[in-house]
Amino acid sequence: MKDDVIRKVALDIGNSRIKLLVGEMTSDFQRMAVTKYINIKSKGIKKSVIENSEQLAEAIGEAVRKAESLEEPITKVSLALGGPKISSVTVNVGLSFPEKEVEKTDIDNLLKEAKKKAFSGKEGEYRILYKEIYNKKIDRKITKNPLGMLCKELQADVHLVYIEESYVQKFIDIVNKVGLDVDRIYLNPYTSAKGTLDGEAWKLGVIYVDIGYASTSVTIVKKEKVLYARVIPLGETHYITDLMSRFNISESDSAEIIKKLKNKEFEADATIRCGTKKILLKDIKDIISARTEDIVQYIKDTIEISSFNEIFQKGIVLSGGTIEIEGVYEQIANSFNYKVRRIEPIPLKGLSNPSYSDAVVIGIFLEDMEKEYRNYIESIRENEIELEKEKQEEDLTSLNNKINNKQNIEKMDRKEEIDDFLNEIEKEEPKEEAGKIKKMFKWVKELF
């Protein structure tokens, strides 16, 4: 690996596909590019639950081997976790103390109190995938940044998105089995939004809906914060099973119909060919519409439960591979009074035409690089603080030296004056009297 670049590897372990992205950024954070992108069929995982760890490890290992080289081996990856096991909670917590300036440790203590309140002493059983502290108050007055401010009470709302630690450890064990270390673990819906939304959407507020292969997530963001997140096991795989049941066809034939719906591969007589027979497009779309209505209702319920239904200005953004199915986006868009858009993931050099399903792996990579940049900026700030501290210490030392030098010079001058005076006495006074005076001034001289 080149010395002047930062290299990161993002791994998206999906129910249908495994995606691995290798990218680099120059050390000055000016240029970024994808150097490798691998997309292979997933194995051993269904509905976000690991069913066969050996098969899943084999699939991940295959992706890694295709992406790495002898010159640039892959040793660690970052990944995102999601699925229906994701939970979230918002708690209000507060601290009281004798009046003092708020320090970073006080903010950390707010988070600790929130974990205690949310998990009732079982903090070790859960992994926090995303946290946000907002509505901060000092002495019951809202403030954007309480650090350094005087107060007796510190309060805040703390939003935690979490998952069972045992679930996380299963994925870590599989990645380790392939010979890799896990660098960072993120919240899947967050990375999907990160890989799709622009800065304006994050700031003004949006409902981000990612309809994936086995789950649908709703993430509400505003002012660059995740205010609410919810996931249910409802996605493309359910369209596939619905078609299997309705038309008595195999899973592979049903998946082929979904693929043709995405690519708009219809017969001239408004049918879709499935093996040796044709199925009316209208009948297929009726099945698709019924399942899509479930997703629409889920989105509405989530908005209602979140209590954030009036705070976003950029409406609803749809992403995920399922919205490529013919009619799904249109039905959802027509079911809301909000502005509804579908946005493709952020294009990167080396991956200029990403599909909707690439949002997560792109978001993992971007979040990794953003953290590197934040750490870089923080190190600069710390160096500046240290340099300023050193300068102040040098200035203080210099001032003390000047004071000491001045005092020493004054002492020397006083000693010289006394010596001259005593010499004059010896010349002018009788020897006995002069000796008494000289002893007295000798004692005075020693003070200097």
Coordinates of N, CA, C and O in Angstrom, one line a residue, residues 1 6 97 329 440:
M1 N 0.8 -1.2 0.0 CA 0.0 0.0 0.0 C 0.9 1.2 0.0 O 1.9 1.3 0.7
I6 N -4.8 6.6 2.5 CA -5.5 5.9 3.6 C -6.4 4.8 2.9 O -7.2 5.2 2.0
F97 N -24.7 18.6 40.3 CA -23.4 18.7 40.9 C -23.2 20.1 41.4 O -24.0 21.0 41.0
Y329 N -42.3 1.9 -6.4 CA -42.1 3.3 -6.1 C -43.3 4.1 -6.4 O -43.7 5.0 -5.5
M440 N 27.9 44.4 60.9 CA 26.4 44.6 60.8 C 26.1 44.6 59.3 O 25.1 44.0 58.8

